[in-house]
Short mmCIF file of C-alpha atoms and ligand atoms in Angstrom, two decimals:
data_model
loop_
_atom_site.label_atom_id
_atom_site.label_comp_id
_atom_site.label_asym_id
_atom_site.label_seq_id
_atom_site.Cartn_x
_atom_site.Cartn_y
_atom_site.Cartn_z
CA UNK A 283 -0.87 -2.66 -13.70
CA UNK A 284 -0.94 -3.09 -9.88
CA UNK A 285 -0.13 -5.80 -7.45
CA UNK A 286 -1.40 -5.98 -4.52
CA UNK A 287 -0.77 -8.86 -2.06
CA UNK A 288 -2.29 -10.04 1.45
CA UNK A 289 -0.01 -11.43 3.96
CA UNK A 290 -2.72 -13.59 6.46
CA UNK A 291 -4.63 -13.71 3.69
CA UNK A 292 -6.81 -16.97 4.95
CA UNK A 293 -7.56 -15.23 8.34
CA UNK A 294 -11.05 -13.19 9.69
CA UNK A 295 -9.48 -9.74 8.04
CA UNK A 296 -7.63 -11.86 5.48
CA UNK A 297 -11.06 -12.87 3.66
CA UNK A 298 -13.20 -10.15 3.32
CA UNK A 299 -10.29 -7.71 2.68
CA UNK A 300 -9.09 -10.18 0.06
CA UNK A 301 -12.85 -9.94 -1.47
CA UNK A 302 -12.43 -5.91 -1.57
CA UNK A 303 -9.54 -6.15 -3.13
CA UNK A 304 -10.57 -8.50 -5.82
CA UNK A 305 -13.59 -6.92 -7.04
CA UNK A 306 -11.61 -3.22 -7.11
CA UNK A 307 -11.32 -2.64 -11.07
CA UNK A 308 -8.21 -1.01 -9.99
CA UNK A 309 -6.39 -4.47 -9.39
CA UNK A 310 -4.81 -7.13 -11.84
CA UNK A 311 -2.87 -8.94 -9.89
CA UNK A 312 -4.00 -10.22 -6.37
CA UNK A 313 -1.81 -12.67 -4.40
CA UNK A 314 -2.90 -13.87 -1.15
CA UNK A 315 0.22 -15.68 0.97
CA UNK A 316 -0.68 -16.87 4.88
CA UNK A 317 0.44 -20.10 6.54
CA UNK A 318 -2.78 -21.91 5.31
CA UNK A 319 -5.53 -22.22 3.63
CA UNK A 320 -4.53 -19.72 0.55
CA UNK A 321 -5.23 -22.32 -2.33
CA UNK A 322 -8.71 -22.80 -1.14
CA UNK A 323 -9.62 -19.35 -0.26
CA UNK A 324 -7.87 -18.43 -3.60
CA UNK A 325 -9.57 -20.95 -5.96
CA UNK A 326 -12.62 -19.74 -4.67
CA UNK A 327 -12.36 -15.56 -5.42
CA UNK A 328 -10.92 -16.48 -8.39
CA UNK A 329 -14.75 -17.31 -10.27
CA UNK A 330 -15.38 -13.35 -9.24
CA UNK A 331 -15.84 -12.39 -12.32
CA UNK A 332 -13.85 -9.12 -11.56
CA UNK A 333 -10.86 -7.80 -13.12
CA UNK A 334 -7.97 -9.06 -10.98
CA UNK A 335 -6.04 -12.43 -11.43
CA UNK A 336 -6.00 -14.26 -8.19
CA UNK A 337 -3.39 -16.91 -6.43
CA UNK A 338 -2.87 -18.42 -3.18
CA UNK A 339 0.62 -18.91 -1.85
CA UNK A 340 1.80 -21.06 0.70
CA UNK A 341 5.48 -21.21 2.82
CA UNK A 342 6.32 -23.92 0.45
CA UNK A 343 7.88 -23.92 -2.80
CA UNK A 344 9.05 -20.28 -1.95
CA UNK A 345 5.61 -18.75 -1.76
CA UNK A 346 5.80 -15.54 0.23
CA UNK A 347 8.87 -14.91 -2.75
CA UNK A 348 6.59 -15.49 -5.56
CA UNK A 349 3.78 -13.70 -3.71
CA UNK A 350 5.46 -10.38 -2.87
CA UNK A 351 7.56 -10.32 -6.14
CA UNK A 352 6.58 -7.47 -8.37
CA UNK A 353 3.54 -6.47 -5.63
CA UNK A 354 3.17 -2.74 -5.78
CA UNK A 355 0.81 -2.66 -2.66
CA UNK A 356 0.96 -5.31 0.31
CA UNK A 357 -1.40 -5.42 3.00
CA UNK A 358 -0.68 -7.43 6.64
CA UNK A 359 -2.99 -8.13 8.33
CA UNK A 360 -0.98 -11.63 9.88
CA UNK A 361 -1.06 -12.93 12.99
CA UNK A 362 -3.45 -13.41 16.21
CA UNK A 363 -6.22 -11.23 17.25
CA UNK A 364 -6.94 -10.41 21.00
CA UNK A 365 -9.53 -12.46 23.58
CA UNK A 366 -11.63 -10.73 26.27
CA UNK A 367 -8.71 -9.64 28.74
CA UNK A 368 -5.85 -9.17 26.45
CA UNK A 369 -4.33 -5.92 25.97
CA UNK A 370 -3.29 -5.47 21.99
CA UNK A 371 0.55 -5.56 23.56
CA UNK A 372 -0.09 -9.26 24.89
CA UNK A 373 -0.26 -9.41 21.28
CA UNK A 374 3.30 -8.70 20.55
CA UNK A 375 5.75 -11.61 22.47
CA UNK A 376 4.01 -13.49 18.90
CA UNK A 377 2.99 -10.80 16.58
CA UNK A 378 6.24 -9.24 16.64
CA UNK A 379 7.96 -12.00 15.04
CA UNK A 380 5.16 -12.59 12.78
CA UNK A 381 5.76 -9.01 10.99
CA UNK A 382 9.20 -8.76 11.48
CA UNK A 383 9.82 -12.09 9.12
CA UNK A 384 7.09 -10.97 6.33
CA UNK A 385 9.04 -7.51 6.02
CA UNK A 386 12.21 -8.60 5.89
CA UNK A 387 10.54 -10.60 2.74
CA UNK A 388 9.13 -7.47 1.67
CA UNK A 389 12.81 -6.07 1.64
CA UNK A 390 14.04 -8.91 -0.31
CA UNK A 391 11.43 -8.91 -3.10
CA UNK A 392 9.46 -5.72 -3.45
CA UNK A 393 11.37 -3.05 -1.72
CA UNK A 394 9.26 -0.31 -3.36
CA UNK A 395 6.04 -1.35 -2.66
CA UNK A 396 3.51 0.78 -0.33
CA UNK A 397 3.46 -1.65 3.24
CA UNK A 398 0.10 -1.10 4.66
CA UNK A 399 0.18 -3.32 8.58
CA UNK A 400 -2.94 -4.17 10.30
CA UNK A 401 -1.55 -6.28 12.55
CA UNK A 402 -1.67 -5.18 16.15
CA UNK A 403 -0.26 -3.79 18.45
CA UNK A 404 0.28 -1.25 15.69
CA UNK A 405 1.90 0.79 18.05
CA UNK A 406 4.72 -1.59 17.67
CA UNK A 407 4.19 -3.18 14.81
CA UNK A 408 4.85 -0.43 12.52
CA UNK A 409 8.47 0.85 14.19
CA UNK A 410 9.39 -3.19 13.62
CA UNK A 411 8.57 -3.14 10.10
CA UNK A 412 10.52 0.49 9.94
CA UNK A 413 13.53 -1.00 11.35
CA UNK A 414 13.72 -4.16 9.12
CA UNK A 415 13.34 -1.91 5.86
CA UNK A 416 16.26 0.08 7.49
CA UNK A 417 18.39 -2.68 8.09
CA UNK A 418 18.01 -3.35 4.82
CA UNK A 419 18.77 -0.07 3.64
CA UNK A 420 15.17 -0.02 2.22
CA UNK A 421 13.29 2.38 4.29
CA UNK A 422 11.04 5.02 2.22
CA UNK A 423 8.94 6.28 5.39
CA UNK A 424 6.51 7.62 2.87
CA UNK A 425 5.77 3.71 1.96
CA UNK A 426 5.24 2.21 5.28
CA UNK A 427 1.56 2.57 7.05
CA UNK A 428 0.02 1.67 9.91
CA UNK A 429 -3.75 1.13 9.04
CA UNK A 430 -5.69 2.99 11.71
CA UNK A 431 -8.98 3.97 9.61
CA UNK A 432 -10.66 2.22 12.08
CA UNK A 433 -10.55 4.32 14.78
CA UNK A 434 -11.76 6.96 12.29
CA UNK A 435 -14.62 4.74 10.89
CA UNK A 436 -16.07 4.48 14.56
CA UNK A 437 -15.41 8.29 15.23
CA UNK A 438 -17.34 8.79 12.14
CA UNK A 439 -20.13 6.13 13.04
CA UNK A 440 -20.14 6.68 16.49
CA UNK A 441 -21.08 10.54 16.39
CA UNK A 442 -23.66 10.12 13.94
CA UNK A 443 -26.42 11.28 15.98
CA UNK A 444 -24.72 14.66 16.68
CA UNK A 445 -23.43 14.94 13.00
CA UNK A 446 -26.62 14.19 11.87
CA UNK A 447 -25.37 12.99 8.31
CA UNK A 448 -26.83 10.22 6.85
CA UNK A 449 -23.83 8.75 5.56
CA UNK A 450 -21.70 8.88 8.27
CA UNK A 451 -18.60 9.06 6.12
CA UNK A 452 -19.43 12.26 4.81
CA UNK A 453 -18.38 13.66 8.10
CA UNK A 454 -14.28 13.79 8.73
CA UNK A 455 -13.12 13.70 11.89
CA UNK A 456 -9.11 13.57 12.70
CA UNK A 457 -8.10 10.29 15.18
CA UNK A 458 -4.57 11.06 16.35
CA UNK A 459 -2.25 9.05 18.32
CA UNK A 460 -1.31 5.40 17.80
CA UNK A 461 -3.92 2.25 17.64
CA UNK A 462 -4.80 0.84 21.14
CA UNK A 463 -6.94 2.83 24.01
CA UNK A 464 -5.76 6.26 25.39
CA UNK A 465 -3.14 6.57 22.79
CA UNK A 466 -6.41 6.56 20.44
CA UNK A 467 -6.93 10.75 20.47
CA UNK A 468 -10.27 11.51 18.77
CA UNK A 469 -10.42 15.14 18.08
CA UNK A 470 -14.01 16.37 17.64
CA UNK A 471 -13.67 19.86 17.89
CA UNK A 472 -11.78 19.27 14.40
CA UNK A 473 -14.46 17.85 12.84
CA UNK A 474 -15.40 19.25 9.18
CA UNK A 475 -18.67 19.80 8.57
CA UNK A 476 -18.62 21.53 12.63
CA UNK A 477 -20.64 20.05 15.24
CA UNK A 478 -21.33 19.46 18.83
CA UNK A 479 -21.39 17.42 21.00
CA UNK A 480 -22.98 17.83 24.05
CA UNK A 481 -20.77 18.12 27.82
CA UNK A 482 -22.33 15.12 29.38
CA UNK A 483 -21.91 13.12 26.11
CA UNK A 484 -18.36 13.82 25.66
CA UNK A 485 -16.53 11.58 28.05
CA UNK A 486 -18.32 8.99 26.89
CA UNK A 487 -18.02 9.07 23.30
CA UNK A 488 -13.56 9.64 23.37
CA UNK A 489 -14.11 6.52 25.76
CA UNK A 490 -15.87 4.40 22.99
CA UNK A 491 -14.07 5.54 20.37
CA UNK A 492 -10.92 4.43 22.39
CA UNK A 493 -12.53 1.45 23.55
CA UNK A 494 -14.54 0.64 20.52
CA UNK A 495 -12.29 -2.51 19.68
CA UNK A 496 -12.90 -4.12 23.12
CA UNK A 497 -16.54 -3.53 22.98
CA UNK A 498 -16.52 -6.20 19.51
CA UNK A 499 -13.45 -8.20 21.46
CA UNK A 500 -16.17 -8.62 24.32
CA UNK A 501 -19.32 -9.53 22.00
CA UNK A 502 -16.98 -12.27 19.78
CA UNK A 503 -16.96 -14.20 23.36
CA UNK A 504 -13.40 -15.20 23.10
CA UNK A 505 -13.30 -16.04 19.36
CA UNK A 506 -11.33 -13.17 17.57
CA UNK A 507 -11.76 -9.35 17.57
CA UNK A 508 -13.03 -7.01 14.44
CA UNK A 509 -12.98 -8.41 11.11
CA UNK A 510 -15.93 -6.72 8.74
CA UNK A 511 -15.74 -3.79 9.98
CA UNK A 512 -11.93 -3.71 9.95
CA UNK A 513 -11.48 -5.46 6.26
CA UNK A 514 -13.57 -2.39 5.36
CA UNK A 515 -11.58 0.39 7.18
CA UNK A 516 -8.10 -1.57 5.23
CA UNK A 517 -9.59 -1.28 2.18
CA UNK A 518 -10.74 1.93 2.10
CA UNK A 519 -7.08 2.84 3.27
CA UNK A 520 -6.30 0.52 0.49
CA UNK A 521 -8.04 1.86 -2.22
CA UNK A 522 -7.10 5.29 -1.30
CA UNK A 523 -3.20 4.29 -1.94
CA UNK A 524 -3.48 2.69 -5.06
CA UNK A 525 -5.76 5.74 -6.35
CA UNK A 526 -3.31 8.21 -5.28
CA UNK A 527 -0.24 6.14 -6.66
CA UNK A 528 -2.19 6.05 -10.15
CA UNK A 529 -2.29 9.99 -9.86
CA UNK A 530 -5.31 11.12 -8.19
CA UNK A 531 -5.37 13.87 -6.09
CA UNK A 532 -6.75 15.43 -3.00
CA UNK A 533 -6.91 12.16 -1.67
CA UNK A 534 -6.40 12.36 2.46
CA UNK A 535 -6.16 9.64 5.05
CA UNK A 536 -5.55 8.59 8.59
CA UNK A 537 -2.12 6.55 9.14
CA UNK A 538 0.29 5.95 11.72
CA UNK A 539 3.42 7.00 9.98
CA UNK A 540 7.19 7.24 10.71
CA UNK A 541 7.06 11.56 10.72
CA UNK A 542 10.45 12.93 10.15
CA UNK A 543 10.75 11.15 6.90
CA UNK A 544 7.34 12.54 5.67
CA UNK A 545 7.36 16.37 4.56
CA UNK A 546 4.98 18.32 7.47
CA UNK A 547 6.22 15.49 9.93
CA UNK A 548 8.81 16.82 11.56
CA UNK A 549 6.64 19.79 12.93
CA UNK A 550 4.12 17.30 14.56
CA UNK A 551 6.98 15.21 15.83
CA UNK A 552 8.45 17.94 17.79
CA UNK A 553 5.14 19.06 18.96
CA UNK A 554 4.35 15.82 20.47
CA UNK A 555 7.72 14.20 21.39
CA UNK A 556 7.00 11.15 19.06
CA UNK A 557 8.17 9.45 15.67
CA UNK A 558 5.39 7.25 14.85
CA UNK A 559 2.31 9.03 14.92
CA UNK A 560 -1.16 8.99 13.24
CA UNK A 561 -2.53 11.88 11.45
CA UNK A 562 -4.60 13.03 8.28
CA UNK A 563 -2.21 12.50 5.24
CA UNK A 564 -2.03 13.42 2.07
CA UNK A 565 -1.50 10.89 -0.35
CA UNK A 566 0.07 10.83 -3.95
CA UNK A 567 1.93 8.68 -6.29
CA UNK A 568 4.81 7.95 -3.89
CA UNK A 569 2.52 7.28 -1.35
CA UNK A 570 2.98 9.96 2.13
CA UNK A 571 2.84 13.27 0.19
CA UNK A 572 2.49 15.67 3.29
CA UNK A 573 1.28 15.02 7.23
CA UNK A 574 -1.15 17.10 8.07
CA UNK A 575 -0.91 19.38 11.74
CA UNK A 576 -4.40 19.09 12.77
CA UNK A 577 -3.08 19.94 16.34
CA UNK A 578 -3.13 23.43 16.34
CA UNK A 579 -5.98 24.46 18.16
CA UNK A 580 -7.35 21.94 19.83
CA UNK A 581 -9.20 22.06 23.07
CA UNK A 582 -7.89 22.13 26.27
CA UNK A 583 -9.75 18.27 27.09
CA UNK A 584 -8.21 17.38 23.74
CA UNK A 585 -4.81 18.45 24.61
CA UNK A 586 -4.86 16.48 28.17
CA UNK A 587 -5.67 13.59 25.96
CA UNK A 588 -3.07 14.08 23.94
CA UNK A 589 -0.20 13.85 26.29
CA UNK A 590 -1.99 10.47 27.91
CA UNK A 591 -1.54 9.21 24.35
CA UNK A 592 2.24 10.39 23.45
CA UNK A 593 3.36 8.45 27.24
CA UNK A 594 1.80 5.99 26.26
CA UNK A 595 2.86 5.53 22.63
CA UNK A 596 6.37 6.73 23.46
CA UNK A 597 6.77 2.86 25.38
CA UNK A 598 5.27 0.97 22.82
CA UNK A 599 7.20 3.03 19.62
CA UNK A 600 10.56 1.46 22.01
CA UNK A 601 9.83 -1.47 22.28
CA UNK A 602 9.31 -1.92 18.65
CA UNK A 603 12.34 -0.54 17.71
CA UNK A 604 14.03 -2.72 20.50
CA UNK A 605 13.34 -6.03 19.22
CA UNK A 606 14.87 -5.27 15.85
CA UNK A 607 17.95 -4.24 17.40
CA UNK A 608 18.32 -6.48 20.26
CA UNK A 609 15.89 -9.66 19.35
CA UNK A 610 15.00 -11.69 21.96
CA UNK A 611 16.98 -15.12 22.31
CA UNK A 612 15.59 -18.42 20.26
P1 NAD B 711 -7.01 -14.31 12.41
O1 NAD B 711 -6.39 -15.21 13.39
O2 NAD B 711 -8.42 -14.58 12.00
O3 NAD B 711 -6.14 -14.30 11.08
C1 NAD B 711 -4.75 -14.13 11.09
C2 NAD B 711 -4.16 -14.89 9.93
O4 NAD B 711 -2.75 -14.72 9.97
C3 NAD B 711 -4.43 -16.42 10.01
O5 NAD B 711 -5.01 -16.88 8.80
C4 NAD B 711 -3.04 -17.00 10.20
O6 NAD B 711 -2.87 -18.27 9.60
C5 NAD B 711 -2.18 -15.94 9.54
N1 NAD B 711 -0.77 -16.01 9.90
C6 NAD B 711 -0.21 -16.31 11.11
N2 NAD B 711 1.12 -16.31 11.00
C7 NAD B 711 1.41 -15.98 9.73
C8 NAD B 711 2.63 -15.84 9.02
N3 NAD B 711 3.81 -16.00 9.60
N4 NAD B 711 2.55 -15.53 7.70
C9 NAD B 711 1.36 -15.35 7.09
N5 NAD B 711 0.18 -15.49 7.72
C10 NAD B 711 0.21 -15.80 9.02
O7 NAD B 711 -6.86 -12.83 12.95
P2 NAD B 711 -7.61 -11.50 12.42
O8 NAD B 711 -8.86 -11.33 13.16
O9 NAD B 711 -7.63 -11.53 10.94
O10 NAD B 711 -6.59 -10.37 12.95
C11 NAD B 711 -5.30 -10.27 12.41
C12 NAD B 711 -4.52 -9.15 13.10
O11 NAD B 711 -5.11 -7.88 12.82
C13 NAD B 711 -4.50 -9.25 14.61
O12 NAD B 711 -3.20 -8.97 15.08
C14 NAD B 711 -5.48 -8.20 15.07
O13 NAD B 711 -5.22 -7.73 16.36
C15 NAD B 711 -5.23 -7.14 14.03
N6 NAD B 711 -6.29 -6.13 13.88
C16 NAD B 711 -5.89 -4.85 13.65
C17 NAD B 711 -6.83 -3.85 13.47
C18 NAD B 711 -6.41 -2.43 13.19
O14 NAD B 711 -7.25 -1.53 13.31
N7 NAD B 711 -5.19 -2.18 12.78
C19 NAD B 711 -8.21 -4.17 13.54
C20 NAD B 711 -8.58 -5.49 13.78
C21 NAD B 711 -7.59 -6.47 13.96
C1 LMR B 712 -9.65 -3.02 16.77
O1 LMR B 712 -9.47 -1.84 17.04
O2 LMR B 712 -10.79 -3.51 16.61
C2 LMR B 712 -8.46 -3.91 16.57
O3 LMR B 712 -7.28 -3.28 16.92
C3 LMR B 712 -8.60 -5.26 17.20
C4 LMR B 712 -8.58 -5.23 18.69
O4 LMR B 712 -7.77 -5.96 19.28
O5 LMR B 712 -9.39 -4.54 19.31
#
């Protein structure tokens, strides 16, 4: 049996991730919990003639307690989305808040379930969550994920013409860092199958991938950022933890993770001066199985990257942590 429940589940990711997740034969229970609009959204996935059993909680009536209780898996994707202009942190004076309150609720009523945030900044996001679960003596660091597929979705899609696979998937190319700009670290010269890319391309393409979420901020004109394309990344990273937690193996993913409590972490943290860091992980039935060092190696371009990023994400990973431990008056 497996649980899985969407916090912002009536929101632009909220939908179409909630319409993965119901038609996955791997779900039974699917319990979608935002600040409106879940009955409606609910009643209407529920005549998918799929496997999973589907409900809409409200704030009411002690919905995010009946939502999260039992939930093995529980995505977030809560809370507002940038316009053109906005940096992901001008996201978190109200995202912060947002995440902090639905994982303390986490702690409270499913304490063991894999925590999968979308909601930006990431960068921040994640340490918040981390910091709640400790409070509550709750942390397993091998449970708690930022979803960054993303940026590895784009890398994948956005180097198609020099991979030259036709599914662009097939391709696997590591995305280090955190989730917002130059702390996004695309490393091509790890790329499995090999290939090149040429000198005058190669500026441009680390700038994309980096930039790939403004170029879709730009083109909404003011009315959200990614949705589709970011519903798909969460539930690929969705489906990948629930497969791995019912014992299949081999299965590796991007995620920002908390890396001295996951085994291989420790070694990247000291290597880049961070905690929170996304890699390639393996996953397994308790979730963060190993982190992966795909730093040895790189290039010399990759490695000047790479120190932009850790400044960068060293700030953000604070500030996190900060407003857990000294929140911000009423
Ligand atoms: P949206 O505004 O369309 O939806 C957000 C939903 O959250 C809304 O339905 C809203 O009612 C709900 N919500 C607000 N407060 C809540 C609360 N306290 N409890 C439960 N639900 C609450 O926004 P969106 O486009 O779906 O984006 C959501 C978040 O995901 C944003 O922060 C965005 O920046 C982030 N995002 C992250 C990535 C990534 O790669 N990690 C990609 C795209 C977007
Ligand atoms: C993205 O990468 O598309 C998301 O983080 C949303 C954003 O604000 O760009």
């Amino acid at each position: 049996m497996v649980k899985a429940a969407v916090l912002g589940a009536s929101g632009g990711i909220g939908q179409p991730l909630s319409l993965l997740l119901k038609t996955c034969s791997l779900v039974d229970e699917l319990a979608l919990y935002d600040v409106v609009n879940t009955p409606g959204v609910a009643a209407d996935l529920s005549h998918i003639s799929s496997v999973a059993k589907t409900k809409g909680f409200l704030p009411k009536d002690d919905g995010l307690k009946h939502a999260l209780t039992g939930a093995d898996v529980v995505v977030i994707p809560a809370g507002i989305p940038r316009k053109p202009g906005m940096t992901r942190d001008d996201l978190f004076k109200v995202n912060a808040g947002i995440v902090r309150d639905l994982v303390k609720g986490i702690a409270e009523f499913c304490p063991r379930a894999f925590v999968l945030i979308i909601s930006n900044p990431v960068n921040s996001t994640v340490p918040i969550a981390a910091e709640v679960l400790k409070a509550a003596g709750v942390f397993d660091p091998k449970r708690v994920f930022g979803v960054t597929t993303l940026d590895v979705v784009r890398a994948e899609t956005f180097t198609q013409e020099f991979s030259g696979e036709k599914n662009p998937s097939a391709v696997n190319i590591p995305v280090v860092g955190g989730h917002s700009g130059e702390t996004i670290v695309p490393l091509f010269s790890k790329a499995t199958p090999a290939f090149q890319i040429p000198a005058d391309k190669y500026d441009a393409l680390v700038n994309r991938v980096q930039f790939g979420g403004d170029e879709v901020v730009k083109a909404k004109e003011g009315t959200g950022s990614a949705t589709l394309s970011m519903a798909f990344a969460g539930y690929r990273f969705a489906e990948s933890v629930i497969r791995a937690s019912k014992g299949q193996a081999g299965i590796v993913e991007p995620t920002f993770v908390y890396l001295p409590g996951v085994p291989g972490g420790e070694k990247i943290a000291k290597a880049t001066g961070v905690e929170f860091f996304s890699t390639f992980v393996s996953l397994g039935t308790n979730g963060a199985e190993k982190a992966i060092n795909v730093l040895e190696g790189i290039t010399e371009q990759e490695q000047k990257l790479l120190d932009v990023c850790t400044k960068g994400l060293k700030g953000n990973i604070e500030k996190g942590i900060d407003f857990v431990k000294n929140p911000p008056p009423k």
